[in-house]
Structures are given as structure tokens and as C-alpha cells.
XYZ file of C-alpha atoms in Angstrom:
123
model
C 5.935 10.276 -1.568
C 6.593 6.856 -0.116
C 7.446 6.541 3.545
C 9.314 3.406 4.544
C 9.454 2.026 8.066
C 11.656 -0.865 9.111
C 10.970 -3.091 12.078
C 12.201 -6.334 13.564
C 15.741 -5.452 14.510
C 17.251 -6.367 17.840
C 19.840 -8.424 19.646
C 20.340 -12.047 18.629
C 22.963 -14.670 19.337
C 25.203 -15.961 16.592
C 23.498 -18.790 14.758
C 20.055 -17.439 15.531
C 17.410 -15.844 13.339
C 15.790 -12.472 12.914
C 13.070 -11.247 10.582
C 13.081 -7.651 9.365
C 10.068 -5.993 7.783
C 9.785 -2.941 5.576
C 6.372 -1.309 5.415
C 5.353 1.530 3.133
C 2.746 4.215 3.361
C 1.742 7.136 1.223
C 1.638 5.341 -2.092
C 1.200 1.853 -3.431
C 4.249 -0.261 -2.849
C 3.507 -2.794 -5.551
C 5.356 -1.078 -8.418
C 8.558 -0.555 -6.473
C 11.604 -2.732 -6.191
C 12.785 -2.981 -2.597
C 16.261 -3.641 -1.327
C 17.925 -4.003 2.012
C 21.204 -2.263 2.736
C 23.271 -2.230 5.888
C 25.805 0.099 7.356
C 28.391 -0.142 10.077
C 29.621 3.075 11.644
C 32.514 4.433 9.616
C 31.881 2.211 6.621
C 29.972 2.535 3.387
C 26.366 1.467 3.225
C 26.326 -1.862 1.393
C 23.696 -3.735 -0.574
C 22.435 -6.902 1.111
C 19.448 -8.134 -0.908
C 17.030 -6.815 -3.508
C 13.770 -7.908 -5.076
C 12.036 -6.570 -8.160
C 8.521 -5.151 -8.048
C 6.982 -8.483 -9.078
C 9.361 -10.720 -7.170
C 10.743 -12.212 -10.371
C 14.373 -11.257 -9.801
C 16.185 -11.456 -6.499
C 19.825 -10.777 -5.726
C 21.923 -11.250 -2.622
C 25.268 -10.072 -1.366
C 27.571 -13.095 -1.519
C 27.867 -13.312 2.250
C 24.066 -13.345 2.548
C 23.420 -16.136 0.068
C 22.038 -19.253 1.689
C 21.393 -17.420 4.972
C 19.096 -14.485 4.144
C 15.828 -14.565 2.237
C 14.056 -11.520 0.866
C 10.388 -11.876 0.036
C 7.335 -9.846 -0.802
C 3.620 -10.306 -1.220
C 2.100 -7.383 -3.055
C -1.294 -8.196 -1.629
C 0.201 -7.336 1.743
C 2.440 -4.427 2.477
C 5.688 -5.475 4.099
C 8.776 -6.702 2.334
C 10.617 -9.090 4.609
C 14.228 -10.046 5.113
C 14.558 -13.361 6.925
C 17.996 -13.617 8.448
C 19.095 -17.111 9.507
C 22.411 -18.404 10.818
C 23.402 -14.856 11.653
C 27.008 -13.992 12.379
C 28.616 -11.198 14.417
C 29.708 -9.577 11.161
C 26.035 -9.114 10.280
C 25.839 -6.492 13.019
C 24.792 -3.201 11.426
C 21.950 -0.790 10.930
C 19.688 -2.246 8.253
C 17.826 0.040 5.878
C 15.180 -0.716 3.324
C 15.054 1.335 0.160
C 12.690 1.554 -2.787
C 12.904 2.517 -6.436
C 10.611 1.908 -9.373
C 10.354 -1.530 -10.893
C 13.811 -3.170 -10.644
C 16.428 -3.275 -7.905
C 19.866 -1.743 -8.227
C 23.087 -2.513 -6.399
C 23.830 1.212 -6.366
C 22.477 2.936 -3.270
C 22.440 6.238 -5.148
C 19.681 4.998 -7.435
C 17.029 4.638 -4.732
C 14.347 7.225 -4.246
C 13.108 6.344 -0.782
C 14.773 5.158 2.400
C 13.640 4.088 5.803
C 15.199 5.274 9.048
C 16.937 1.989 9.710
C 16.751 -0.716 12.344
C 19.674 -1.924 14.438
C 20.696 -5.565 14.263
C 23.262 -6.749 16.791
C 24.626 -10.290 16.725
C 26.472 -11.440 19.811
C 29.141 -14.112 19.664
């Protein structure tokens, strides 16, 4: 089993920055792709960014491109999501998820999920 724990959420003003972290315990994290999803109450959980196990492939939701950066260092545990130039529409609960080797845009293909961290962007 892999347990995922997100941290770094909070309240930020529009145009500001926030850094989310996803830490794993219970098993080595280094062979897992990790993605960030977000969900607003009443809406589907949507893919935001994903990174393969070795960091070779990265993919972003169109609205995140140029503003968010996902990164990992397999010598250290956390996978980070740097959020810059945030907008009110980025307000959501952010979840990290893991699956073996390569990321997927399909939330149904992930084996492990964290509990989520709230991000609120004020205008």
C-alpha cells in the first residue's frame, strides 16, 4: 500500500503563488507516476498535471500551462506542484494520485489517492 498525504494548501490572493506537496509512505514512491487533480463541489474531479515515474514526461491541463509546474526528485519523497499567477477559478480541493510508471488523464486509472488539500484564491 502507498499512503499519500498532500500539504501546502491555503488561502492566497489572485496573482500570488502556492506550493503543494505530495508525500508518500508505505512503499517506494520512485516507480510511480504522480498526478494532481482538483475538484470543485458539484463538479467532476479534473486532471491538472502529471509526471511520469522518471520525470521524463509531464503534462498539464491547458489552463495550468505556463502557471503551474509539477516536479519530482526521486532521491527525496515529495512531488511538488508550484502554482504561480493563481486565479479565483483555481479554487478547489487538490488531490495527488499515484499509479505505476506513467501518468494518465483518466482519474479511474489511479491506484492511490491522498485526502486532498483546499486551495482558495481570493479576487
